Coordinates of C-alpha atoms and ligand atoms in Angstrom, one line a residue:
Chain A
X1 CA -165.5 -133.0 -88.2
X2 CA -164.2 -136.5 -87.2
X3 CA -162.1 -138.1 -90.1
X4 CA -163.9 -141.9 -90.5
X5 CA -161.9 -142.9 -93.5
X6 CA -159.0 -141.5 -95.8
X7 CA -155.9 -139.6 -95.2
X8 CA -155.6 -136.8 -92.5
X9 CA -154.7 -133.4 -94.3
X10 CA -152.0 -132.5 -91.7
X11 CA -149.9 -136.0 -92.5
X12 CA -148.2 -136.2 -95.9
X13 CA -149.0 -138.9 -97.9
X14 CA -145.4 -140.6 -98.0
X15 CA -144.2 -143.9 -96.8
X16 CA -142.6 -143.8 -93.4
X17 CA -139.5 -144.9 -92.5
X18 CA -140.8 -147.0 -89.3
X19 CA -140.6 -150.6 -89.0
X20 CA -143.7 -152.8 -89.8
X21 CA -145.5 -152.9 -86.8
X22 CA -144.0 -149.9 -85.1
X23 CA -146.3 -147.7 -82.9
X24 CA -144.9 -144.3 -84.2
X25 CA -146.8 -144.3 -87.4
X26 CA -150.3 -145.0 -85.7
X27 CA -149.4 -142.2 -83.2
X28 CA -148.4 -139.6 -86.1
X29 CA -151.9 -140.1 -87.6
X30 CA -153.7 -139.6 -84.3
X31 CA -151.7 -136.4 -83.8
X32 CA -152.7 -135.2 -87.4
X33 CA -156.5 -136.6 -87.2
X34 CA -157.0 -134.2 -84.0
X35 CA -155.0 -131.5 -85.7
X36 CA -157.4 -131.5 -88.6
X37 CA -160.6 -131.8 -86.7
X38 CA -159.4 -128.8 -84.8
X39 CA -158.6 -127.0 -88.0
X40 CA -154.9 -126.2 -86.4
X41 CA -152.7 -127.3 -89.5
X42 CA -151.3 -124.0 -90.2
X43 CA -151.0 -122.8 -86.3
X44 CA -149.3 -126.1 -85.2
X45 CA -145.6 -126.7 -84.5
X46 CA -144.3 -130.2 -83.9
X47 CA -140.9 -130.4 -81.9
X48 CA -139.3 -133.4 -83.1
X49 CA -137.4 -135.7 -80.8
X50 CA -134.1 -137.1 -80.9
X51 CA -135.4 -140.8 -81.5
X52 CA -136.9 -142.9 -83.9
X53 CA -139.5 -140.1 -85.0
X54 CA -136.5 -137.9 -85.4
X55 CA -137.8 -137.7 -89.1
X56 CA -141.2 -136.4 -88.0
X57 CA -140.6 -133.2 -90.0
X58 CA -141.0 -135.5 -93.3
X59 CA -144.2 -136.7 -91.9
X60 CA -146.3 -133.9 -90.4
X61 CA -147.3 -131.1 -92.9
X62 CA -146.4 -128.2 -90.8
X63 CA -143.8 -126.3 -89.1
X64 CA -141.3 -128.3 -86.9
X65 CA -138.1 -127.4 -84.4
X66 CA -135.4 -130.0 -83.7
X67 CA -134.1 -129.7 -80.6
X68 CA -131.1 -131.4 -78.9
X69 CA -131.8 -135.0 -77.3
X70 CA -134.0 -134.8 -74.2
X71 CA -134.1 -130.9 -74.3
X72 CA -137.3 -130.7 -76.2
X73 CA -139.7 -129.4 -73.5
X74 CA -136.9 -126.7 -72.8
X75 CA -137.1 -125.5 -76.4
X76 CA -141.0 -126.1 -76.8
X77 CA -141.3 -123.6 -73.9
X78 CA -139.5 -121.1 -75.8
X79 CA -141.7 -121.7 -79.1
X80 CA -145.0 -121.7 -77.0
X81 CA -143.9 -118.5 -74.8
X82 CA -143.5 -116.9 -78.6
X83 CA -146.5 -118.3 -80.0
X84 CA -149.1 -118.6 -77.2
X85 CA -151.9 -119.1 -79.7
X86 CA -150.3 -121.9 -81.7
X87 CA -150.9 -125.7 -81.2
X88 CA -147.1 -127.0 -79.9
X89 CA -146.5 -130.8 -79.6
X90 CA -143.6 -131.8 -77.8
X91 CA -143.2 -135.4 -79.4
X92 CA -140.8 -137.5 -77.4
X93 CA -139.5 -141.1 -76.9
X94 CA -139.0 -142.4 -73.2
X95 CA -135.0 -142.2 -73.5
X96 CA -135.6 -138.6 -74.6
X97 CA -138.1 -137.6 -71.9
X98 CA -137.4 -140.1 -69.1
X99 CA -133.6 -140.4 -69.2
X100 CA -131.7 -137.5 -70.6
X101 CA -134.3 -135.1 -70.4
X102 CA -136.0 -136.0 -67.3
X103 CA -135.2 -132.3 -65.6
X104 CA -136.3 -130.7 -68.7
X105 CA -139.8 -132.3 -68.8
X106 CA -140.4 -132.1 -65.1
X107 CA -139.7 -128.3 -65.2
X108 CA -141.7 -127.6 -68.1
X109 CA -144.5 -129.5 -66.5
X110 CA -144.1 -127.7 -63.2
X111 CA -143.9 -124.4 -64.9
X112 CA -147.3 -125.5 -66.3
X113 CA -146.0 -124.6 -69.8
X114 CA -149.3 -124.5 -72.2
X115 CA -147.9 -127.3 -74.8
X116 CA -148.7 -131.0 -75.3
X117 CA -146.3 -133.7 -74.7
X118 CA -147.0 -136.7 -76.8
X119 CA -145.1 -139.5 -74.7
X120 CA -144.2 -142.7 -76.8
X121 CA -143.4 -145.3 -74.5
X122 CA -142.0 -148.2 -76.1
X123 CA -140.1 -149.5 -73.2
X124 CA -136.5 -149.2 -75.2
X125 CA -134.1 -147.1 -77.2
X126 CA -135.5 -147.9 -80.5
X127 CA -133.3 -145.6 -82.8
X128 CA -130.1 -146.6 -81.2
X129 CA -130.4 -150.5 -81.2
X130 CA -132.5 -151.7 -78.3
X131 CA -130.8 -150.3 -75.3
X132 CA -132.5 -150.1 -71.9
X133 CA -134.6 -147.3 -71.4
X134 CA -136.0 -145.9 -68.2
X135 CA -139.2 -147.4 -68.8
X136 CA -137.8 -150.9 -69.5
X137 CA -139.8 -153.4 -67.3
X138 CA -137.7 -155.7 -64.7
X139 CA -136.4 -158.5 -66.5
X140 CA -137.0 -156.9 -70.1
X141 CA -134.1 -157.9 -72.2
X142 CA -132.1 -155.2 -73.8
X143 CA -128.5 -154.8 -75.4
X144 CA -127.3 -153.5 -72.6
X145 CA -129.2 -155.3 -70.2
X146 CA -128.4 -158.8 -71.6
X147 CA -129.6 -160.8 -68.7
X148 CA -132.9 -158.6 -68.1
X149 CA -133.2 -155.5 -66.2
X150 CA -131.9 -156.1 -62.7
X151 CA -132.9 -152.6 -61.0
X152 CA -130.6 -152.8 -57.7
X153 CA -127.6 -155.4 -58.0
X154 CA -126.8 -154.4 -61.8
X155 CA -127.7 -151.1 -61.0
X156 CA -130.4 -150.7 -63.8
X157 CA -133.0 -148.7 -61.4
X158 CA -136.7 -149.4 -61.6
X159 CA -139.1 -148.6 -64.5
X160 CA -140.3 -145.1 -64.3
X161 CA -144.2 -144.0 -64.4
X162 CA -144.0 -141.1 -65.8
X163 CA -147.7 -139.6 -65.8
X164 CA -147.7 -140.7 -62.1
X165 CA -144.5 -139.2 -61.6
X166 CA -145.8 -135.8 -63.0
X167 CA -149.0 -136.1 -61.3
X168 CA -147.7 -134.9 -58.1
X169 CA -146.7 -131.4 -59.8
X170 CA -149.0 -128.7 -59.1
X171 CA -148.6 -127.6 -62.9
X172 CA -150.0 -130.5 -64.7
X173 CA -153.6 -130.4 -65.7
X174 CA -154.1 -133.3 -67.7
X175 CA -152.1 -136.4 -67.6
X176 CA -153.5 -139.6 -69.7
X177 CA -151.9 -143.0 -70.9
X178 CA -153.1 -144.7 -73.9
X179 CA -152.1 -147.7 -76.0
X180 CA -152.1 -148.5 -79.9
X181 CA -152.5 -152.2 -79.1
X182 CA -156.2 -152.5 -80.8
X183 CA -158.6 -150.2 -82.5
X184 CA -160.7 -149.4 -79.0
X185 CA -157.5 -148.3 -77.4
X186 CA -156.5 -146.5 -80.7
X187 CA -159.8 -144.4 -80.5
X188 CA -159.4 -143.8 -76.6
X189 CA -156.0 -142.4 -77.0
X190 CA -157.2 -140.3 -80.0
X191 CA -159.9 -138.9 -77.4
X192 CA -157.1 -138.1 -74.8
X193 CA -154.9 -136.3 -77.4
X194 CA -158.0 -134.2 -78.3
X195 CA -158.6 -133.4 -74.9
X196 CA -154.9 -132.3 -74.3
X197 CA -154.8 -130.2 -77.5
X198 CA -158.1 -128.7 -76.9
X199 CA -157.3 -127.5 -73.5
X200 CA -153.7 -126.1 -74.7
X201 CA -155.6 -124.0 -77.4
X202 CA -158.1 -122.9 -74.6
X203 CA -154.9 -121.7 -72.7
X204 CA -154.8 -124.8 -70.1
X205 CA -151.4 -126.5 -69.4
X206 CA -149.5 -128.4 -68.8
X207 CA -150.8 -131.7 -70.5
X208 CA -149.0 -135.0 -71.6
X209 CA -150.6 -138.3 -73.4
X210 CA -148.4 -141.1 -72.9
X211 CA -148.9 -143.8 -75.4
X212 CA -147.5 -147.4 -74.9
X213 CA -146.3 -148.3 -78.7
X214 CA -144.8 -151.3 -79.8
X215 CA -141.3 -151.7 -81.0
X216 CA -141.3 -155.2 -82.8
X217 CA -137.7 -154.9 -84.2
X218 CA -135.9 -154.2 -80.8
X219 CA -137.9 -156.6 -78.7
X220 CA -137.1 -158.9 -81.3
X221 CA -140.6 -160.2 -82.2
X222 CA -143.1 -160.4 -85.0
X223 CA -145.4 -157.5 -85.1
X224 CA -148.4 -159.4 -83.9
X225 CA -146.3 -161.1 -80.9
X226 CA -145.4 -157.3 -79.8
X227 CA -149.0 -156.6 -79.4
X228 CA -149.5 -159.4 -77.4
X229 CA -146.3 -158.7 -75.4
X230 CA -147.2 -155.1 -74.7
X231 CA -150.7 -156.3 -73.5
X232 CA -149.4 -158.8 -71.2
X233 CA -146.5 -157.0 -69.8
X234 CA -146.6 -153.2 -70.2
X235 CA -150.4 -152.8 -69.7
X236 CA -150.5 -154.4 -66.1
X237 CA -147.6 -152.1 -65.1
X238 CA -148.4 -148.9 -66.9
X239 CA -152.1 -148.4 -66.3
X240 CA -154.3 -146.9 -69.0
X241 CA -156.4 -143.8 -68.2
X242 CA -156.6 -140.6 -67.3
X243 CA -154.3 -140.3 -64.7
X244 CA -155.0 -136.6 -64.2
X245 CA -157.7 -134.3 -65.1
X246 CA -158.0 -131.0 -63.6
X247 CA -158.8 -128.9 -66.6
X248 CA -161.5 -126.9 -66.2
X249 CA -163.7 -128.6 -68.5
X250 CA -163.5 -131.7 -66.3
X251 CA -165.1 -129.7 -63.7
X252 CA -168.1 -128.8 -65.3
Chain B
X1 CA -132.4 -86.9 -78.9
X2 CA -129.4 -88.2 -77.1
X3 CA -129.9 -90.0 -73.5
X4 CA -128.2 -88.7 -70.3
X5 CA -125.5 -90.7 -68.8
X6 CA -126.4 -93.0 -66.4
X7 CA -124.2 -94.7 -63.6
X8 CA -124.7 -98.4 -63.9
X9 CA -122.7 -101.8 -63.5
X10 CA -121.9 -103.7 -66.4
X11 CA -124.4 -106.5 -65.9
X12 CA -127.1 -104.2 -65.6
X13 CA -126.1 -102.1 -68.7
X14 CA -125.9 -105.3 -70.7
X15 CA -129.5 -106.0 -69.5
X16 CA -130.7 -102.7 -70.3
X17 CA -129.1 -102.8 -73.8
X18 CA -130.7 -106.3 -74.4
X19 CA -134.3 -104.8 -73.6
X20 CA -133.7 -101.7 -75.8
X21 CA -132.5 -104.1 -78.7
X22 CA -135.8 -105.7 -78.7
X23 CA -135.2 -108.8 -76.8
X24 CA -138.4 -110.7 -76.4
X25 CA -137.3 -113.4 -74.2
X26 CA -134.7 -114.0 -71.7
X27 CA -133.8 -117.1 -70.2
X28 CA -131.1 -117.8 -67.3
X29 CA -129.8 -119.8 -64.3
X30 CA -128.1 -117.9 -61.4
X31 CA -124.2 -118.1 -61.3
X32 CA -121.7 -115.4 -59.9
X33 CA -120.5 -113.0 -61.6
X34 CA -123.4 -112.5 -63.6
X35 CA -126.5 -112.6 -61.3
X36 CA -127.3 -108.8 -61.2
X37 CA -128.0 -109.4 -65.1
X38 CA -130.6 -112.2 -64.6
X39 CA -132.4 -110.1 -61.8
X40 CA -132.2 -106.9 -64.0
X41 CA -133.8 -109.0 -66.9
X42 CA -136.7 -110.6 -64.4
X43 CA -137.6 -107.1 -63.4
X44 CA -137.4 -105.5 -66.7
X45 CA -138.6 -108.2 -69.0
X46 CA -141.7 -108.9 -66.7
X47 CA -142.4 -105.3 -66.1
X48 CA -142.9 -104.9 -70.0
X49 CA -144.6 -108.4 -70.5
X50 CA -141.7 -110.0 -72.1
X51 CA -140.6 -113.7 -71.5
X52 CA -138.3 -114.2 -68.4
X53 CA -137.7 -117.5 -67.0
X54 CA -135.4 -118.4 -64.6
X55 CA -134.5 -121.9 -66.2
X56 CA -133.7 -125.2 -64.0
X57 CA -130.1 -125.2 -65.5
X58 CA -128.0 -123.6 -68.0
X59 CA -128.7 -126.3 -70.6
X60 CA -132.6 -125.8 -70.3
X61 CA -132.0 -122.0 -70.6
X62 CA -129.8 -122.2 -74.0
X63 CA -132.6 -124.4 -75.5
X64 CA -135.3 -122.1 -74.2
X65 CA -133.3 -119.6 -76.4
X66 CA -133.2 -122.2 -79.0
X67 CA -137.2 -122.6 -79.3
X68 CA -137.8 -118.9 -78.8
X69 CA -135.1 -118.1 -81.4
X70 CA -136.9 -120.6 -83.9
X71 CA -139.8 -118.5 -84.0
X72 CA -137.6 -115.7 -84.9
X73 CA -137.8 -113.7 -81.8
X74 CA -134.9 -111.8 -80.6
X75 CA -133.8 -113.7 -77.3
X76 CA -131.0 -114.1 -74.8
X77 CA -129.2 -115.9 -72.3
X78 CA -126.3 -115.1 -70.0
X79 CA -124.3 -116.9 -67.8
X80 CA -120.6 -117.3 -66.4
X81 CA -117.8 -119.8 -67.3
X82 CA -119.1 -123.4 -65.6
X83 CA -122.9 -122.5 -66.9
X84 CA -121.6 -121.5 -70.8
X85 CA -119.9 -125.0 -70.7
X86 CA -123.2 -126.5 -70.3
X87 CA -124.6 -124.2 -72.9
X88 CA -122.3 -125.7 -75.6
X89 CA -124.4 -128.2 -76.7
X90 CA -127.5 -126.0 -77.4
X91 CA -124.7 -123.6 -79.0
X92 CA -123.7 -126.0 -81.2
X93 CA -127.3 -127.0 -82.3
X94 CA -127.8 -123.3 -82.5
X95 CA -125.0 -122.8 -85.2
X96 CA -126.1 -126.1 -86.9
X97 CA -129.7 -124.7 -87.5
X98 CA -128.4 -121.3 -88.4
X99 CA -130.3 -119.5 -85.2
X100 CA -129.8 -116.0 -84.3
X101 CA -129.3 -115.5 -80.4
X102 CA -127.3 -113.6 -78.1
X103 CA -125.0 -115.2 -75.3
X104 CA -123.1 -113.4 -72.7
X105 CA -120.5 -114.7 -70.9
X106 CA -119.3 -112.8 -67.7
X107 CA -116.6 -115.0 -67.4
X108 CA -114.7 -116.2 -64.0
X109 CA -111.8 -118.3 -63.3
X110 CA -111.4 -122.0 -64.1
X111 CA -111.3 -124.8 -64.9
X112 CA -114.0 -126.6 -62.9
X113 CA -115.8 -124.6 -60.2
X114 CA -112.3 -122.6 -60.3
X115 CA -113.1 -119.2 -58.5
X116 CA -115.4 -116.5 -58.8
X117 CA -113.1 -113.7 -59.7
X118 CA -112.6 -112.4 -63.4
X119 CA -110.8 -114.7 -65.9
X120 CA -110.2 -114.7 -69.7
X121 CA -109.5 -118.6 -69.9
X122 CA -112.8 -119.1 -71.7
X123 CA -111.3 -117.7 -75.2
X124 CA -110.4 -120.9 -76.7
X125 CA -113.8 -122.3 -75.6
X126 CA -115.6 -119.1 -77.2
X127 CA -113.6 -118.7 -80.3
X128 CA -113.1 -122.5 -81.4
X129 CA -116.9 -123.4 -81.7
X130 CA -116.9 -124.7 -77.8
X131 CA -119.2 -127.6 -78.6
X132 CA -119.0 -130.6 -81.3
X133 CA -119.0 -129.9 -85.0
X134 CA -117.5 -127.6 -87.7
X135 CA -118.5 -124.1 -86.8
X136 CA -117.9 -120.6 -85.7
X137 CA -119.9 -117.8 -84.3
X138 CA -119.2 -114.0 -83.5
X139 CA -117.7 -113.2 -80.4
X140 CA -117.3 -109.6 -79.1
X141 CA -115.5 -108.5 -76.0
X142 CA -116.4 -105.0 -74.2
X143 CA -113.7 -103.3 -72.1
X144 CA -116.0 -100.9 -70.4
X145 CA -119.6 -100.6 -69.3
X146 CA -120.5 -98.4 -72.2
X147 CA -119.0 -100.8 -74.6
X148 CA -120.6 -103.9 -72.8
X149 CA -124.1 -101.9 -73.6
X150 CA -123.1 -100.8 -77.3
X151 CA -121.7 -104.6 -78.3
X152 CA -124.7 -106.3 -76.7
X153 CA -127.0 -103.9 -78.5
X154 CA -125.0 -104.4 -81.9
X155 CA -124.9 -108.4 -81.1
X156 CA -128.7 -108.5 -81.6
X157 CA -128.4 -107.1 -85.1
X158 CA -125.4 -109.2 -86.3
X159 CA -127.1 -112.1 -85.0
X160 CA -130.1 -111.2 -87.0
X161 CA -127.9 -110.3 -90.0
X162 CA -125.9 -113.5 -90.1
X163 CA -128.2 -116.0 -88.7
X164 CA -125.9 -117.2 -86.1
X165 CA -125.4 -116.8 -82.2
X166 CA -123.3 -113.9 -80.9
X167 CA -121.5 -114.2 -77.7
X168 CA -120.6 -111.4 -75.5
X169 CA -117.4 -112.5 -74.0
X170 CA -116.8 -110.1 -70.6
X171 CA -115.2 -110.9 -67.4
X172 CA -116.4 -110.8 -64.0
X173 CA -114.7 -106.9 -63.6
X174 CA -116.7 -105.6 -66.4
X175 CA -119.8 -107.1 -65.2
X176 CA -119.2 -106.1 -61.8
X177 CA -117.7 -102.7 -62.1
X178 CA -119.9 -99.3 -62.3
X179 CA -119.6 -96.6 -65.1
X180 CA -121.2 -93.8 -66.6
X181 CA -123.1 -95.2 -69.9
X182 CA -125.5 -93.7 -72.5
X183 CA -127.7 -96.3 -73.6
X184 CA -129.1 -96.6 -77.2
X185 CA -132.5 -96.3 -78.2
X186 CA -135.5 -98.3 -77.5
X187 CA -136.7 -100.9 -80.4
X188 CA -140.2 -102.0 -80.1
X189 CA -140.0 -105.8 -80.5
X190 CA -143.4 -105.6 -82.4
X191 CA -141.5 -103.3 -84.9
X192 CA -139.3 -105.8 -86.2
X193 CA -139.8 -107.5 -89.3
X194 CA -140.8 -111.3 -88.9
X195 CA -138.2 -113.8 -90.2
X196 CA -139.2 -115.8 -92.9
X197 CA -137.6 -118.9 -92.2
X198 CA -139.0 -118.8 -88.5
X199 CA -141.7 -121.3 -87.3
X200 CA -145.5 -119.8 -87.0
X201 CA -148.1 -117.8 -88.4
X202 CA -148.0 -120.2 -91.4
X203 CA -152.0 -119.3 -91.7
X204 CA -151.1 -115.8 -92.6
X205 CA -149.2 -116.3 -95.6
X206 CA -150.0 -120.4 -96.4
X207 CA -146.4 -120.5 -97.2
X208 CA -144.4 -123.8 -97.3
X209 CA -143.5 -125.4 -94.0
X210 CA -140.6 -124.0 -92.2
X211 CA -138.3 -126.5 -90.5
X212 CA -135.5 -125.6 -88.0
X213 CA -133.1 -128.3 -87.5
X214 CA -129.5 -129.1 -87.7
X215 CA -130.0 -132.9 -88.9
X216 CA -129.1 -134.4 -92.2
X217 CA -127.8 -137.8 -92.7
X218 CA -126.9 -137.5 -96.1
X219 CA -123.0 -136.6 -96.1
X220 CA -122.9 -134.8 -99.5
X221 CA -125.8 -132.6 -98.5
X222 CA -124.6 -132.2 -94.8
X223 CA -121.2 -131.2 -96.4
X224 CA -122.6 -128.6 -98.7
X225 CA -124.6 -127.0 -96.0
X226 CA -121.3 -126.6 -93.8
X227 CA -119.3 -125.2 -96.6
X228 CA -122.0 -122.7 -97.4
X229 CA -121.9 -121.6 -93.7
X230 CA -118.2 -121.3 -93.9
X231 CA -118.5 -119.0 -97.0
X232 CA -120.6 -116.9 -94.8
X233 CA -117.7 -117.0 -92.3
X234 CA -115.7 -115.6 -95.0
X235 CA -118.0 -112.8 -95.3
X236 CA -118.1 -112.3 -91.8
X237 CA -114.3 -112.1 -91.7
X238 CA -114.3 -109.2 -94.3
X239 CA -117.0 -106.8 -92.8
X240 CA -117.2 -107.7 -89.0
X241 CA -113.7 -107.6 -87.6
X242 CA -113.4 -104.9 -85.1
X243 CA -110.7 -103.6 -83.2
X244 CA -108.9 -100.4 -81.6
X245 CA -105.2 -99.5 -81.8
X246 CA -103.2 -97.0 -79.7
X247 CA -99.6 -95.8 -81.0
X248 CA -99.2 -99.0 -83.0
X249 CA -97.3 -97.3 -85.9
X250 CA -94.6 -95.2 -83.7
X251 CA -94.0 -98.2 -81.0
X252 CA -91.9 -101.3 -82.0
X253 CA -93.3 -103.3 -79.1
X254 CA -97.2 -103.8 -79.4
X255 CA -99.3 -105.2 -75.9
X256 CA -102.1 -107.1 -77.3
X257 CA -105.1 -107.7 -74.9
X258 CA -108.8 -107.6 -75.0
X259 CA -111.7 -106.5 -72.4
X260 CA -110.1 -106.1 -68.7
X261 CA -106.4 -106.6 -70.1
X262 CA -106.3 -104.3 -72.6
X263 CA -107.3 -101.5 -69.7
X264 CA -104.2 -102.9 -67.5
X265 CA -102.2 -102.6 -71.0
X266 CA -103.3 -99.3 -71.7
X267 CA -102.2 -98.0 -68.2
X268 CA -98.8 -99.9 -68.8
X269 CA -98.6 -97.8 -72.0
X270 CA -99.2 -94.5 -70.4
X271 CA -96.5 -95.5 -67.5
X272 CA -94.1 -95.8 -70.1
X273 CA -95.0 -92.9 -72.1
X274 CA -93.9 -91.0 -68.9
X275 CA -90.5 -92.8 -68.9
X276 CA -90.0 -92.0 -72.2
X277 CA -90.6 -95.5 -73.7
X278 CA -93.1 -96.0 -76.8
X279 CA -95.4 -98.9 -76.4
X280 CA -98.3 -99.7 -78.5
X281 CA -101.7 -101.4 -77.9
X282 CA -103.7 -103.5 -80.2
X283 CA -107.1 -104.4 -78.8
X284 CA -109.3 -106.8 -80.6
X285 CA -113.2 -106.2 -80.3
X286 CA -114.3 -108.9 -82.2
X287 CA -112.4 -111.8 -81.1
X288 CA -114.1 -114.1 -83.5
X289 CA -113.5 -113.1 -86.4
X290 CA -110.0 -112.2 -85.0
X291 CA -108.3 -109.0 -86.6
X292 CA -105.7 -111.1 -88.1
X293 CA -105.2 -108.9 -91.3
X294 CA -104.2 -106.0 -89.1
X295 CA -101.7 -107.9 -87.0
X296 CA -100.2 -109.5 -90.0
X297 CA -99.6 -106.1 -91.6
X298 CA -98.0 -104.7 -88.2
X299 CA -95.9 -108.0 -88.0
X300 CA -94.9 -107.3 -91.6
X301 CA -93.5 -104.0 -90.4
X302 CA -91.1 -105.9 -87.8
X303 CA -93.1 -105.2 -84.8
X304 CA -92.8 -107.3 -81.6
X305 CA -96.0 -108.5 -79.6
X306 CA -96.8 -108.9 -76.2
X307 CA -99.9 -110.6 -75.6
X308 CA -101.6 -109.8 -72.1
X309 CA -104.2 -112.1 -70.7
X310 CA -105.8 -113.2 -67.5
X311 CA -105.2 -116.9 -68.7
X312 CA -102.1 -119.0 -69.3
X313 CA -102.1 -117.8 -72.9
X314 CA -105.0 -118.4 -75.3
X315 CA -105.3 -115.3 -77.5
X316 CA -101.8 -115.2 -77.9
X317 CA -102.1 -118.3 -80.2
X318 CA -104.2 -116.2 -82.6
X319 CA -101.6 -113.3 -82.4
X320 CA -99.0 -116.0 -83.4
X321 CA -101.1 -117.4 -86.3
X322 CA -101.7 -114.0 -87.8
X323 CA -98.1 -113.0 -87.2
X324 CA -97.2 -116.0 -88.9
X325 CA -93.4 -116.2 -87.6
X326 CA -93.0 -112.4 -89.2
X327 CA -93.1 -110.7 -85.7
X328 CA -92.2 -112.1 -82.4
X329 CA -95.0 -112.8 -80.1
X330 CA -94.6 -112.9 -76.3
X331 CA -96.9 -113.7 -73.7
X332 CA -97.3 -112.4 -70.2
X333 CA -100.5 -113.8 -68.4
X334 CA -102.2 -114.1 -64.7
X335 CA -104.6 -116.8 -63.7
X336 CA -107.0 -117.9 -61.2
X337 CA -108.7 -114.9 -60.8
X338 CA -105.6 -112.5 -60.6
X339 CA -105.5 -109.2 -62.6
X340 CA -102.1 -108.4 -64.1
X341 CA -100.8 -105.2 -62.7
X342 CA -99.7 -102.3 -65.0
X343 CA -96.3 -102.5 -63.3
X344 CA -95.8 -106.1 -63.9
X345 CA -97.0 -105.5 -68.0
X346 CA -94.3 -102.5 -68.0
X347 CA -91.8 -104.4 -66.3
X348 CA -92.4 -107.3 -68.9
X349 CA -92.7 -104.9 -71.5
X350 CA -89.1 -103.2 -70.6
X351 CA -87.5 -106.7 -70.3
X352 CA -88.4 -107.4 -73.9
X353 CA -87.0 -104.1 -74.9
X354 CA -83.9 -104.5 -73.2
X355 CA -84.5 -101.5 -70.9
Ligands
TPP401 C1 -126.6 -136.1 -76.6 C2 -126.9 -137.3 -77.3 N1 -126.7 -138.5 -76.5 C3 -127.2 -139.7 -77.1 C4 -127.8 -139.8 -78.7 C5 -128.2 -140.9 -79.3 N2 -129.6 -141.5 -79.3 C6 -130.3 -141.0 -80.4 S1 -132.0 -141.5 -80.1 C7 -131.5 -142.2 -78.6 C8 -132.6 -143.0 -77.8 C9 -133.7 -142.6 -78.4 O1 -134.8 -143.5 -77.5 P1 -136.4 -143.2 -77.4 O2 -136.2 -141.6 -76.8 O3 -136.6 -144.1 -76.3 O4 -136.9 -142.9 -78.6 P2 -137.3 -144.3 -79.6 O5 -136.4 -144.3 -80.7 O6 -137.6 -145.6 -78.9 O7 -138.8 -143.6 -80.3 C10 -130.1 -141.8 -78.4 C11 -129.6 -142.4 -76.9 C12 -128.0 -138.8 -79.2 N3 -128.7 -138.2 -80.5 N4 -127.6 -137.3 -78.5
SF4_402 S1 -136.7 -149.5 -84.2 FE1 -138.8 -149.8 -83.2 S2 -139.6 -147.6 -82.5 FE2 -137.7 -147.7 -84.2 S3 -139.2 -147.5 -86.0 FE3 -138.4 -149.7 -85.6 S4 -140.3 -150.4 -84.4 FE4 -140.5 -148.3 -84.4
MG403 MG1 -138.0 -145.4 -77.0

């Protein structure tokens, strides 16, 4: 069953706290549509990150666990190991996953943990007000990169391509990067999420879907401009598509 | 049917007691002097098809426990002092989310990397809520291999009963030494009741969503949650205080020590007896809640106290708080991994008694 119109059952019909033009809301919806299609609402657990989607439990209509900032993949490991037939979703922002939680994501992926990462890459720290993230592009301004990200001299490092980094690990089975900039990419992103969730429910892991997502507020743009900025700046560097697919289904 | 006595290392006895308590998941990271415990869990948890993971760090390990505990499963981690420092973030979150779990600290000497010899300088960290925020959790201190097994087993029950982490605070000596131990009966984890607040299995009952979380951004709501937790702490103080005393009514001077220090103090007490000197021994078993009432009673009778610790003086502050100026409180300690000798302790006791 594919939802063509209407509100997903797994998503509460409340107004979110997200800013206009924010990608988190669309991504929540995609996750919930797939859960509904898989009939998995009552056996899903969402791991809330520490970031703008810290309130994910207000919106997702099923169980949730809130771990410390960046430790989400470690906590998801504990949840999934105890509930192997459940759908465990590890929802993380770029600061959460690629800065403070780098060790946790790499090792969970390397162990081939059978949960799914939903990695929202908005190239900024949204919740704390626009600081540089590990995914902030070279030259991109942030409150802590007032003259733009300067990788070497200012010691800001280079933007991290998470899917490509994780692809080197034998434990990873499915890594894809989508975006929520237009309807076509939203549909594609949903397909990636569906593949990853189906794989998880078959007992295959580790899977992660990275999603390029606008943060108009901290990019200091209007929603429309932020979509353009994402297309012109993020998409050339963070290439969309399936970065790695060694799922058993794929080889058939 | 009672079990036969087995000769075991403290670390292994703790592991076996955890397995028997129905621990479904263990997560750890290597550190001396608790490595036998992690290795024991690797072998025995995997043999029983339960979860064992060598985590990438103590930080990850405690958060894996956090996740497993969120489903209601009995789960555990162990480490030693530097690793316990890394777990404090997770312990604060677990206390804020009211999650039961067992944390074992086979303490060494610090600060920093310090040494790998036994220490008792993690008392403040353990009993004051070593992470951020207003919280406490149960802390139990075994003096022997037998008690290490018994208290670990009990820790799982107390954790479930009070929905909070329970820490076993032992030191490297208790972890490493071998003694006879009779082990508690094995509980099948599958036989334990499912916790109504745990995540998962929603389809079975179609219950409302469960959220395991420590966040609340509404100040008055968060205050109410913290206050409710502190009410629970008052209940715990009424029912879970545990201690042992030897000759405290007769003696004027009472040695106060937990774990390894209490064994040294007992030796000093026996040496004193042989010399015709009466000493008492008061041994807190629950460090939080601290047996403050009984110490206050003894202080009111005009007893003097000599706290004996393998630190520069941490538990002694609780003795002072409990005595509240009613009885003199003195301190004798060694640190850096040095274990005080019975002779040293006796000499200090005699000095205080003017003998
Ligand atoms: C240990 C710790 N350090 C810092 C913070 C503050 N903090 C909250 S969210 C956040 C960054 C979130 O950014 P990201 O993961 O990119 O999520 P976004 O808000 O952009 O979706 C930080 C640094 C915290 N909560 N805990
Ligand atoms: S600050 Fe950015 S990420 Fe956060 S809700 Fe607003 S737009 Fe979304
Ligand atoms: Mg971000």
